[in-house]
């Protein structure tokens, strides 16, 4: 689609001291979903900026990767509904789809899996890099550091103008992320790092590196590896959210891909974004017992109280998040497989879900349990520590970041990101010497 080929315009009239002058702004149509008003020439022609904190009405790029209809609860990767991918596909296939735009045939899939598998080891000197961190460092802090440091270890894939460098950097990040994540966990335990094994799938390999030790192999349950693979699939991309926009913004200056993904990880860390799954468990711990749920629901509804129910609500989904539906089912499968029937925290979560789904405040505001609510519970049941939850989100989202970064680099209309502002500070005033203040 281009801005020239449709002829539709929006009229924009300035009613301030510019005599009600009108301007024509082109409208660009999406293949599905809302059209956009192209304001690129607005400043040059009108001397006005648009004002949109949080970018709730602003499209920052043209993209063909992921589509969300938050009202209808739809999420498509390259046009394919997330529910179908969660049911019939697997994470490696989803990675290929996101990166290349089409599902792979058998030969393409086998080659892609092989290429990813053979990039899973980390440069051995990175083991020394880990040892610079305190043992109690948050694994997200380690992940930001280690992923940023990859650019110091893999110089042969940082030339962003070279398509082959971009492919190698993309594969490296997707492949190494589970190793980086699992090593952050092992480091916190003081256990030896476990190396990847090429005969295992992506999800199995991650669980193996997390839970095996040099003294004992870890036999991966197919139900758990399937649940892990689904979690990775469901989190793989989510269009222009905070971390993806961060990756694009960082990359728009020409920064190397490892640095850009590291910036995305930092953005993901916040509790309003990827940190929510960790915040869910922390909140459940605080609530402590089913009897206290009403008190916390009351706090969440109190406008004077900053407390929010973590794992509820979403900026885009004002209907049940389609990922949360799949995750809810996975959650029950995992609890059954592990025979968890009387874990108080999980019991509490299920009761909280029931109450929030019925409470008028949550129903009216369309605050459904989101994907993080269920993923937190699944991770907890699998024995993954709370501090690793957001790390796992980062592992899954890496392919989305990488696909979006590549799309941006290849977009001929791409420019360095440079938002403007509504300045409300002092107008010009003279400097006052210190003895006169
Ligand atoms: N608990 C209680 N009230 C809430 C909550 C909540 N979790 N979320 C929103 N509200 C209320 C909010 O107070 C407001 O009420 P009112 O209209 O009376 O002022 C109304 O619902 C709309 O909220 P908002 O802040 O305008 O909504 P938003 O779209 O800006 O916020 C959100 C989205 C995800 C930041 C927010 O719902 C939230 O903080 N949720 C908890 C954190 C969480 O679970 N985040 C994970 C999001 S999904 C993962 C991802 O994609 O990164």
Short mmCIF file of C-alpha atoms and ligand atoms in Angstrom, two decimals:
data_model
loop_
_atom_site.label_atom_id
_atom_site.label_comp_id
_atom_site.label_asym_id
_atom_site.label_seq_id
_atom_site.Cartn_x
_atom_site.Cartn_y
_atom_site.Cartn_z
CA UNK A 1 0.00 0.00 0.00
CA UNK A 2 1.25 3.48 -0.65
CA UNK A 3 -0.09 6.89 0.25
CA UNK A 4 -0.51 7.81 -3.40
CA UNK A 5 -2.78 5.07 -4.70
CA UNK A 6 -6.16 5.72 -3.13
CA UNK A 7 -7.02 9.41 -3.32
CA UNK A 8 -8.89 9.52 0.02
CA UNK A 9 -8.22 12.51 2.23
CA UNK A 10 -9.12 13.85 5.64
CA UNK A 11 -9.68 17.58 5.99
CA UNK A 12 -7.99 19.26 8.89
CA UNK A 13 -9.05 22.77 9.86
CA UNK A 14 -7.12 24.99 12.24
CA UNK A 15 -9.53 27.28 14.04
CA UNK A 16 -6.88 29.26 15.96
CA UNK A 17 -5.41 32.48 14.59
CA UNK A 18 -4.77 30.93 11.18
CA UNK A 19 -8.16 32.07 9.86
CA UNK A 20 -9.72 28.62 9.80
CA UNK A 21 -7.41 27.45 7.04
CA UNK A 22 -8.03 23.82 5.94
CA UNK A 23 -5.45 21.21 4.95
CA UNK A 24 -5.92 17.92 3.16
CA UNK A 25 -4.29 14.93 4.80
CA UNK A 26 -4.07 11.62 2.90
CA UNK A 27 -5.80 8.56 4.35
CA UNK A 28 -3.96 5.25 4.09
CA UNK A 29 -6.03 2.07 4.17
CA UNK A 30 -5.04 -1.04 6.08
CA UNK A 31 -5.60 -4.50 4.57
CA UNK A 32 -7.77 -5.10 7.66
CA UNK A 33 -8.48 -2.81 10.59
CA UNK A 34 -8.55 0.96 10.96
CA UNK A 35 -7.19 3.31 8.31
CA UNK A 36 -4.66 5.96 9.29
CA UNK A 37 -4.48 9.66 8.58
CA UNK A 38 -1.03 10.38 7.20
CA UNK A 39 0.26 13.37 9.19
CA UNK A 40 3.85 13.25 7.95
CA UNK A 41 3.57 16.62 6.22
CA UNK A 42 1.44 18.20 8.94
CA UNK A 43 4.22 20.10 10.66
CA UNK A 44 5.80 21.37 7.46
CA UNK A 45 2.44 22.61 6.19
CA UNK A 46 0.70 23.80 9.37
CA UNK A 47 3.42 24.44 11.98
CA UNK A 48 1.52 22.09 14.35
CA UNK A 49 2.42 18.72 15.85
CA UNK A 50 -0.05 16.06 16.93
CA UNK A 51 -0.19 15.31 20.67
CA UNK A 52 -0.65 11.69 21.72
CA UNK A 53 1.05 10.59 24.94
CA UNK A 54 1.15 6.80 25.12
CA UNK A 55 0.58 6.75 21.33
CA UNK A 56 -2.99 5.51 21.74
CA UNK A 57 -4.02 7.02 18.38
CA UNK A 58 -0.71 6.96 16.56
CA UNK A 59 0.62 4.45 14.06
CA UNK A 60 4.40 4.53 14.14
CA UNK A 61 5.10 2.31 11.15
CA UNK A 62 3.66 0.22 8.35
CA UNK A 63 3.88 -3.47 9.21
CA UNK A 64 2.82 -6.81 7.71
CA UNK A 65 3.70 -9.05 10.63
CA UNK A 66 0.99 -9.09 13.30
CA UNK A 67 -2.60 -7.90 13.43
CA UNK A 68 -4.66 -7.40 16.57
CA UNK A 69 -8.34 -6.53 16.84
CA UNK A 70 -8.65 -5.83 20.54
CA UNK A 71 -12.44 -5.43 20.49
CA UNK A 72 -13.04 -8.71 18.74
CA UNK A 73 -10.23 -10.52 20.60
CA UNK A 74 -8.33 -11.40 17.40
CA UNK A 75 -4.58 -11.95 17.05
CA UNK A 76 -3.08 -12.98 13.69
CA UNK A 77 0.56 -13.74 12.88
CA UNK A 78 1.02 -13.06 9.16
CA UNK A 79 -2.74 -13.58 8.83
CA UNK A 80 -2.95 -16.91 10.68
CA UNK A 81 -5.10 -16.91 13.86
CA UNK A 82 -3.14 -17.50 17.05
CA UNK A 83 -5.52 -20.24 18.20
CA UNK A 84 -4.78 -22.28 15.05
CA UNK A 85 -1.05 -21.84 15.51
CA UNK A 86 -1.28 -22.80 19.19
CA UNK A 87 -3.22 -25.93 18.30
CA UNK A 88 -1.50 -27.17 15.14
CA UNK A 89 1.89 -25.51 14.87
CA UNK A 90 5.02 -25.24 16.99
CA UNK A 91 7.35 -22.45 17.99
CA UNK A 92 10.01 -23.07 15.31
CA UNK A 93 7.37 -22.94 12.60
CA UNK A 94 5.94 -19.76 14.13
CA UNK A 95 9.42 -18.18 14.16
CA UNK A 96 9.81 -18.96 10.46
CA UNK A 97 6.34 -17.56 9.74
CA UNK A 98 7.09 -14.31 11.58
CA UNK A 99 10.49 -13.87 9.98
CA UNK A 100 9.68 -14.89 6.41
CA UNK A 101 5.95 -14.20 6.09
CA UNK A 102 4.90 -17.76 5.09
CA UNK A 103 4.69 -21.12 6.83
CA UNK A 104 7.70 -23.26 5.89
CA UNK A 105 7.43 -26.47 3.87
CA UNK A 106 9.04 -29.60 5.35
CA UNK A 107 12.48 -28.94 3.89
CA UNK A 108 12.49 -25.26 4.90
CA UNK A 109 11.39 -26.15 8.41
CA UNK A 110 14.07 -28.81 8.84
CA UNK A 111 16.78 -26.41 7.65
CA UNK A 112 15.54 -23.59 9.87
CA UNK A 113 15.43 -25.86 12.93
CA UNK A 114 18.91 -27.10 12.13
CA UNK A 115 20.28 -23.57 11.73
CA UNK A 116 18.73 -22.39 15.01
CA UNK A 117 19.89 -25.52 16.85
CA UNK A 118 23.47 -25.00 15.69
CA UNK A 119 23.56 -21.46 17.09
CA UNK A 120 22.42 -22.31 20.64
CA UNK A 121 25.87 -22.42 22.28
CA UNK A 122 27.29 -19.25 23.80
CA UNK A 123 30.83 -18.02 23.25
CA UNK A 124 32.70 -19.68 26.10
CA UNK A 125 34.03 -16.34 27.35
CA UNK A 126 30.45 -15.29 28.08
CA UNK A 127 30.52 -17.75 31.00
CA UNK A 128 33.12 -15.43 32.53
CA UNK A 129 30.90 -12.44 31.85
CA UNK A 130 28.14 -14.02 33.99
CA UNK A 131 30.56 -14.33 36.88
CA UNK A 132 30.79 -10.54 37.08
CA UNK A 133 27.20 -10.39 38.34
CA UNK A 134 26.18 -10.76 41.96
CA UNK A 135 24.58 -14.14 42.65
CA UNK A 136 21.36 -12.42 43.68
CA UNK A 137 21.15 -10.28 40.51
CA UNK A 138 17.70 -10.28 38.91
CA UNK A 139 17.88 -12.53 35.82
CA UNK A 140 16.37 -9.71 33.72
CA UNK A 141 19.35 -7.53 34.69
CA UNK A 142 21.66 -10.33 33.60
CA UNK A 143 19.72 -10.78 30.38
CA UNK A 144 19.88 -7.06 29.45
CA UNK A 145 23.63 -7.15 30.09
CA UNK A 146 24.43 -10.43 28.35
CA UNK A 147 22.32 -9.74 25.25
CA UNK A 148 23.84 -6.25 24.94
CA UNK A 149 27.27 -7.86 25.31
CA UNK A 150 26.63 -10.25 22.38
CA UNK A 151 27.60 -7.36 20.10
CA UNK A 152 31.06 -7.49 21.68
CA UNK A 153 31.33 -11.23 20.94
CA UNK A 154 29.81 -11.54 17.46
CA UNK A 155 31.35 -8.75 15.39
CA UNK A 156 30.73 -10.73 12.22
CA UNK A 157 26.97 -10.08 12.42
CA UNK A 158 26.64 -6.42 13.38
CA UNK A 159 26.75 -4.77 9.94
CA UNK A 160 23.08 -3.90 9.58
CA UNK A 161 23.47 -2.99 5.90
CA UNK A 162 24.51 -6.56 5.06
CA UNK A 163 21.44 -8.87 4.70
CA UNK A 164 23.54 -11.95 5.57
CA UNK A 165 24.74 -10.31 8.79
CA UNK A 166 21.14 -9.54 9.66
CA UNK A 167 20.10 -13.18 9.15
CA UNK A 168 22.98 -14.49 11.25
CA UNK A 169 22.35 -11.96 14.04
CA UNK A 170 18.62 -12.82 14.01
CA UNK A 171 19.27 -16.59 14.21
CA UNK A 172 21.87 -16.10 16.90
CA UNK A 173 19.51 -14.16 19.11
CA UNK A 174 16.60 -16.58 18.72
CA UNK A 175 18.92 -19.55 19.29
CA UNK A 176 20.95 -18.22 22.21
CA UNK A 177 18.15 -16.67 24.22
CA UNK A 178 17.09 -19.92 26.01
CA UNK A 179 20.75 -20.62 26.85
CA UNK A 180 21.22 -17.07 28.19
CA UNK A 181 18.03 -17.35 30.25
CA UNK A 182 18.79 -20.79 31.69
CA UNK A 183 22.35 -19.77 32.56
CA UNK A 184 21.06 -16.73 34.44
CA UNK A 185 19.00 -19.15 36.55
CA UNK A 186 21.86 -21.61 37.06
CA UNK A 187 24.12 -18.76 38.08
CA UNK A 188 21.65 -17.63 40.76
CA UNK A 189 21.65 -21.17 42.18
CA UNK A 190 25.42 -21.49 42.09
CA UNK A 191 25.04 -24.56 39.84
CA UNK A 192 27.21 -25.30 36.79
CA UNK A 193 25.91 -24.06 33.46
CA UNK A 194 24.24 -26.78 31.40
CA UNK A 195 25.05 -26.81 27.69
CA UNK A 196 22.37 -27.14 25.00
CA UNK A 197 21.73 -30.55 23.42
CA UNK A 198 21.10 -30.71 19.69
CA UNK A 199 18.70 -33.67 19.78
CA UNK A 200 16.17 -31.67 21.84
CA UNK A 201 13.50 -29.31 20.56
CA UNK A 202 13.70 -25.61 21.38
CA UNK A 203 11.29 -25.88 24.35
CA UNK A 204 12.78 -29.18 25.59
CA UNK A 205 16.26 -27.75 25.40
CA UNK A 206 15.29 -24.79 27.53
CA UNK A 207 13.75 -27.03 30.23
CA UNK A 208 16.82 -29.29 30.04
CA UNK A 209 19.24 -26.36 30.55
CA UNK A 210 17.10 -25.09 33.44
CA UNK A 211 16.63 -28.34 35.32
CA UNK A 212 19.38 -30.85 34.40
CA UNK A 213 22.64 -30.92 36.35
CA UNK A 214 25.97 -32.50 35.41
CA UNK A 215 25.08 -35.24 37.94
CA UNK A 216 21.62 -35.97 36.64
CA UNK A 217 19.77 -35.70 33.34
CA UNK A 218 16.34 -34.14 33.30
CA UNK A 219 13.68 -36.07 31.50
CA UNK A 220 11.34 -33.58 29.89
CA UNK A 221 7.62 -34.34 30.20
CA UNK A 222 5.89 -34.01 26.79
CA UNK A 223 2.96 -32.16 28.45
CA UNK A 224 5.33 -29.61 29.96
CA UNK A 225 7.40 -29.13 26.82
CA UNK A 226 4.18 -28.75 24.78
CA UNK A 227 2.92 -26.15 27.31
CA UNK A 228 6.27 -24.33 27.13
CA UNK A 229 6.19 -24.40 23.32
CA UNK A 230 2.67 -22.93 23.39
CA UNK A 231 3.71 -20.18 25.79
CA UNK A 232 6.54 -19.31 23.40
CA UNK A 233 4.13 -19.32 20.43
CA UNK A 234 1.55 -17.15 22.19
CA UNK A 235 4.13 -14.55 23.22
CA UNK A 236 6.12 -14.51 19.97
CA UNK A 237 4.87 -11.17 18.68
CA UNK A 238 2.28 -8.56 19.56
CA UNK A 239 2.65 -5.70 17.08
CA UNK A 240 3.80 -2.27 18.25
CA UNK A 241 3.81 -2.71 22.07
CA UNK A 242 6.26 -0.86 24.33
CA UNK A 243 9.22 -3.25 23.97
CA UNK A 244 8.79 -3.72 20.20
CA UNK A 245 8.50 0.02 19.71
CA UNK A 246 11.64 0.37 21.83
CA UNK A 247 13.49 -2.08 19.59
CA UNK A 248 12.34 -0.20 16.49
CA UNK A 249 13.23 3.19 17.97
CA UNK A 250 16.67 2.01 19.10
CA UNK A 251 17.22 0.38 15.68
CA UNK A 252 16.09 3.47 13.79
CA UNK A 253 19.38 5.14 14.64
CA UNK A 254 21.31 2.29 13.01
CA UNK A 255 22.31 0.64 16.31
CA UNK A 256 23.39 -3.01 16.06
CA UNK A 257 20.67 -5.66 16.54
CA UNK A 258 22.05 -7.06 19.81
CA UNK A 259 21.96 -3.58 21.38
CA UNK A 260 18.41 -3.04 20.08
CA UNK A 261 17.09 -6.32 21.51
CA UNK A 262 18.78 -5.52 24.81
CA UNK A 263 16.84 -2.21 24.84
CA UNK A 264 13.64 -4.18 24.15
CA UNK A 265 14.37 -6.47 27.10
CA UNK A 266 14.77 -3.44 29.37
CA UNK A 267 11.39 -2.11 28.24
CA UNK A 268 9.73 -5.50 28.68
CA UNK A 269 10.90 -5.66 32.29
CA UNK A 270 8.32 -3.15 33.59
CA UNK A 271 5.31 -4.49 35.55
CA UNK A 272 2.81 -2.84 33.17
CA UNK A 273 4.30 -4.95 30.31
CA UNK A 274 6.27 -8.21 30.55
CA UNK A 275 6.87 -7.84 34.27
CA UNK A 276 3.16 -8.49 34.86
CA UNK A 277 3.50 -12.28 35.09
CA UNK A 278 6.03 -11.89 37.90
CA UNK A 279 3.81 -9.22 39.48
CA UNK A 280 0.85 -11.67 39.39
CA UNK A 281 2.68 -14.17 41.58
CA UNK A 282 4.00 -11.45 43.89
CA UNK A 283 0.44 -10.18 44.25
CA UNK A 284 -0.95 -13.68 44.92
CA UNK A 285 1.72 -14.09 47.59
CA UNK A 286 0.64 -10.81 49.18
CA UNK A 287 -3.05 -11.72 49.12
CA UNK A 288 -1.97 -14.91 50.82
CA UNK A 289 -5.34 -16.57 51.33
CA UNK A 290 -8.72 -16.85 49.60
CA UNK A 291 -10.32 -15.07 52.56
CA UNK A 292 -8.36 -11.90 51.72
CA UNK A 293 -9.43 -11.68 48.07
CA UNK A 294 -12.36 -9.34 48.68
CA UNK A 295 -10.12 -6.87 50.52
CA UNK A 296 -7.72 -6.74 47.54
CA UNK A 297 -10.51 -6.52 44.96
CA UNK A 298 -11.82 -3.55 46.97
CA UNK A 299 -8.36 -1.95 46.92
CA UNK A 300 -8.14 -2.46 43.14
CA UNK A 301 -11.43 -0.62 42.70
CA UNK A 302 -10.49 2.28 44.99
CA UNK A 303 -9.34 5.25 42.87
CA UNK A 304 -7.38 6.63 45.84
CA UNK A 305 -5.39 3.41 46.06
CA UNK A 306 -2.69 2.79 43.38
CA UNK A 307 -3.10 -0.99 43.74
CA UNK A 308 -4.23 -2.80 40.58
CA UNK A 309 -5.04 -6.44 40.12
CA UNK A 310 -2.00 -7.70 38.25
CA UNK A 311 -2.81 -9.95 35.32
CA UNK A 312 -6.11 -8.20 34.57
CA UNK A 313 -6.82 -5.73 31.79
CA UNK A 314 -5.00 -4.91 28.60
CA UNK A 315 -4.31 -1.74 26.64
CA UNK A 316 -5.53 -3.28 23.38
CA UNK A 317 -7.83 -6.20 24.25
CA UNK A 318 -11.17 -5.00 25.48
CA UNK A 319 -12.48 -8.53 25.08
CA UNK A 320 -10.94 -11.80 26.29
CA UNK A 321 -7.37 -11.92 25.00
CA UNK A 322 -7.32 -14.92 22.57
CA UNK A 323 -3.95 -15.92 24.01
CA UNK A 324 -5.42 -16.02 27.51
CA UNK A 325 -8.11 -18.47 26.32
CA UNK A 326 -5.47 -20.90 25.02
CA UNK A 327 -3.30 -20.34 28.07
CA UNK A 328 -6.18 -21.04 30.43
CA UNK A 329 -6.61 -24.46 28.80
CA UNK A 330 -2.84 -25.14 28.96
CA UNK A 331 -2.85 -24.07 32.58
CA UNK A 332 -5.41 -26.74 33.48
CA UNK A 333 -3.54 -29.39 31.44
CA UNK A 334 -0.29 -28.63 33.26
CA UNK A 335 -1.94 -28.65 36.70
CA UNK A 336 -3.53 -32.05 35.85
CA UNK A 337 -0.24 -33.49 34.51
CA UNK A 338 1.59 -32.43 37.63
CA UNK A 339 -1.27 -33.62 39.84
CA UNK A 340 -1.51 -30.23 41.50
CA UNK A 341 -4.87 -30.06 43.20
CA UNK A 342 -4.17 -28.48 46.54
CA UNK A 343 -1.57 -25.78 45.96
CA UNK A 344 -3.00 -22.83 47.94
CA UNK A 345 -1.56 -20.13 45.66
CA UNK A 346 -3.03 -21.72 42.53
CA UNK A 347 -6.34 -22.24 44.30
CA UNK A 348 -6.31 -18.60 45.23
CA UNK A 349 -5.60 -17.62 41.61
CA UNK A 350 -8.58 -19.63 40.35
CA UNK A 351 -10.84 -18.03 42.94
CA UNK A 352 -9.58 -14.55 42.04
CA UNK A 353 -10.24 -15.28 38.37
CA UNK A 354 -13.82 -16.33 39.22
CA UNK A 355 -14.53 -13.26 41.33
CA UNK A 356 -13.02 -10.77 38.87
CA UNK A 357 -14.95 -12.30 35.96
CA UNK A 358 -18.20 -11.74 37.87
CA UNK A 359 -17.50 -8.42 39.58
CA UNK A 360 -19.34 -5.49 38.00
CA UNK A 361 -16.27 -3.18 38.13
CA UNK A 362 -14.15 -5.61 36.09
CA UNK A 363 -16.97 -6.68 33.78
CA UNK A 364 -17.95 -3.06 32.99
CA UNK A 365 -14.35 -2.06 32.22
CA UNK A 366 -13.72 -5.26 30.27
CA UNK A 367 -10.83 -6.17 32.55
CA UNK A 368 -10.41 -9.84 31.67
CA UNK A 369 -7.60 -12.01 32.98
CA UNK A 370 -4.75 -11.54 30.53
CA UNK A 371 -2.14 -13.96 29.23
CA UNK A 372 0.24 -13.10 32.07
CA UNK A 373 -2.24 -14.21 34.66
CA UNK A 374 -2.19 -17.79 33.35
CA UNK A 375 1.46 -17.95 32.27
CA UNK A 376 2.51 -16.97 35.79
CA UNK A 377 0.48 -19.84 37.21
CA UNK A 378 1.87 -22.36 34.67
CA UNK A 379 5.46 -21.31 35.36
CA UNK A 380 4.91 -21.56 39.09
CA UNK A 381 3.47 -25.08 38.66
CA UNK A 382 6.46 -26.09 36.49
CA UNK A 383 8.84 -25.05 39.26
CA UNK A 384 10.18 -22.00 37.43
CA UNK A 385 11.03 -19.29 39.96
CA UNK A 386 9.06 -16.05 39.82
CA UNK A 387 12.07 -13.92 38.91
CA UNK A 388 12.43 -15.97 35.68
CA UNK A 389 8.91 -15.30 34.40
CA UNK A 390 9.67 -12.10 32.50
CA UNK A 391 12.88 -13.67 31.23
CA UNK A 392 10.78 -16.35 29.58
CA UNK A 393 8.58 -13.72 28.01
CA UNK A 394 11.77 -12.17 26.58
CA UNK A 395 12.87 -15.56 25.19
CA UNK A 396 9.55 -15.91 23.38
CA UNK A 397 9.33 -12.30 22.18
CA UNK A 398 12.84 -12.23 20.71
CA UNK A 399 11.62 -13.57 17.36
CA UNK A 400 8.96 -10.84 17.21
CA UNK A 401 11.50 -8.13 18.02
CA UNK A 402 13.89 -9.52 15.44
CA UNK A 403 11.19 -9.78 12.75
CA UNK A 404 10.02 -6.22 13.44
CA UNK A 405 13.60 -4.93 13.48
CA UNK A 406 14.31 -6.58 10.11
CA UNK A 407 11.09 -5.19 8.65
CA UNK A 408 12.08 -1.71 9.79
CA UNK A 409 15.60 -1.94 8.35
CA UNK A 410 14.21 -3.11 5.00
CA UNK A 411 11.54 -0.37 4.87
CA UNK A 412 12.70 2.35 2.44
CA UNK A 413 10.58 4.97 4.24
CA UNK A 414 12.30 4.26 7.56
CA UNK A 415 13.73 7.30 9.36
CA UNK A 416 15.34 7.81 12.72
CA UNK A 417 12.53 8.00 15.32
CA UNK A 418 12.24 11.48 16.72
CA UNK A 419 8.94 12.34 18.47
CA UNK A 420 8.15 15.98 19.17
CA UNK A 421 6.62 17.53 22.28
CA UNK A 422 4.15 20.06 23.58
CA UNK A 423 6.50 22.37 25.48
CA UNK A 424 4.89 23.91 28.59
CA UNK A 425 8.04 25.00 30.45
CA UNK A 426 9.44 28.50 30.92
CA UNK A 427 9.72 30.80 27.98
CA UNK A 428 13.18 32.34 27.53
CA UNK A 429 14.54 34.04 30.68
CA UNK A 430 17.96 35.32 31.68
CA UNK A 431 20.52 33.32 33.62
CA UNK A 432 20.57 34.38 37.31
CA UNK A 433 24.03 34.37 38.97
CA UNK A 434 24.24 32.11 42.04
CA UNK A 435 24.58 34.98 44.57
CA UNK A 436 21.30 36.51 43.36
CA UNK A 437 19.12 33.35 43.70
N1 LIG B 1 -6.99 -3.47 38.25
C1 LIG B 1 -7.91 -2.54 38.59
N2 LIG B 1 -8.36 -1.59 37.78
C2 LIG B 1 -7.87 -1.55 36.54
C3 LIG B 1 -6.91 -2.48 36.10
C4 LIG B 1 -6.47 -3.47 37.00
N3 LIG B 1 -5.57 -4.38 36.63
N4 LIG B 1 -6.55 -2.20 34.83
C5 LIG B 1 -7.29 -1.13 34.46
N5 LIG B 1 -8.08 -0.74 35.50
C6 LIG B 1 -9.10 0.32 35.47
C7 LIG B 1 -8.47 1.70 35.52
O1 LIG B 1 -8.33 2.16 36.84
C8 LIG B 1 -9.47 2.50 34.72
O2 LIG B 1 -10.60 2.73 35.54
P1 LIG B 1 -11.47 4.10 35.36
O3 LIG B 1 -11.95 4.09 33.94
O4 LIG B 1 -12.54 3.98 36.38
O5 LIG B 1 -10.48 5.21 35.63
C9 LIG B 1 -9.92 1.53 33.62
O6 LIG B 1 -9.75 0.23 34.19
C10 LIG B 1 -9.12 1.64 32.33
O7 LIG B 1 -7.75 1.53 32.67
P2 LIG B 1 -6.54 2.21 31.90
O8 LIG B 1 -5.41 2.40 32.83
O9 LIG B 1 -7.06 3.40 31.13
O10 LIG B 1 -6.21 1.09 30.86
P3 LIG B 1 -4.90 0.99 30.05
O11 LIG B 1 -5.30 0.45 28.74
O12 LIG B 1 -4.11 2.24 30.04
O13 LIG B 1 -4.06 -0.07 30.90
C11 LIG B 1 -2.90 -1.98 31.58
C12 LIG B 1 -3.76 -1.34 30.50
C13 LIG B 1 -2.50 -3.38 31.09
C14 LIG B 1 -1.62 -1.16 31.81
C15 LIG B 1 -3.74 -2.08 32.89
O14 LIG B 1 -4.92 -2.81 32.67
C16 LIG B 1 -2.94 -2.68 34.04
O15 LIG B 1 -2.19 -1.98 34.71
N6 LIG B 1 -3.09 -4.03 34.28
C17 LIG B 1 -2.31 -4.71 35.28
C18 LIG B 1 -0.94 -5.01 34.75
C19 LIG B 1 -0.95 -6.13 33.75
O16 LIG B 1 -1.55 -7.19 33.97
N7 LIG B 1 -0.24 -5.91 32.63
C20 LIG B 1 -0.07 -6.93 31.59
C21 LIG B 1 -0.65 -6.51 30.31
S1 LIG B 1 -0.69 -7.85 29.16
C22 LIG B 1 0.94 -8.15 28.76
C23 LIG B 1 1.51 -7.38 27.63
O17 LIG B 1 0.94 -7.42 26.53
O18 LIG B 1 2.57 -6.76 27.87
#
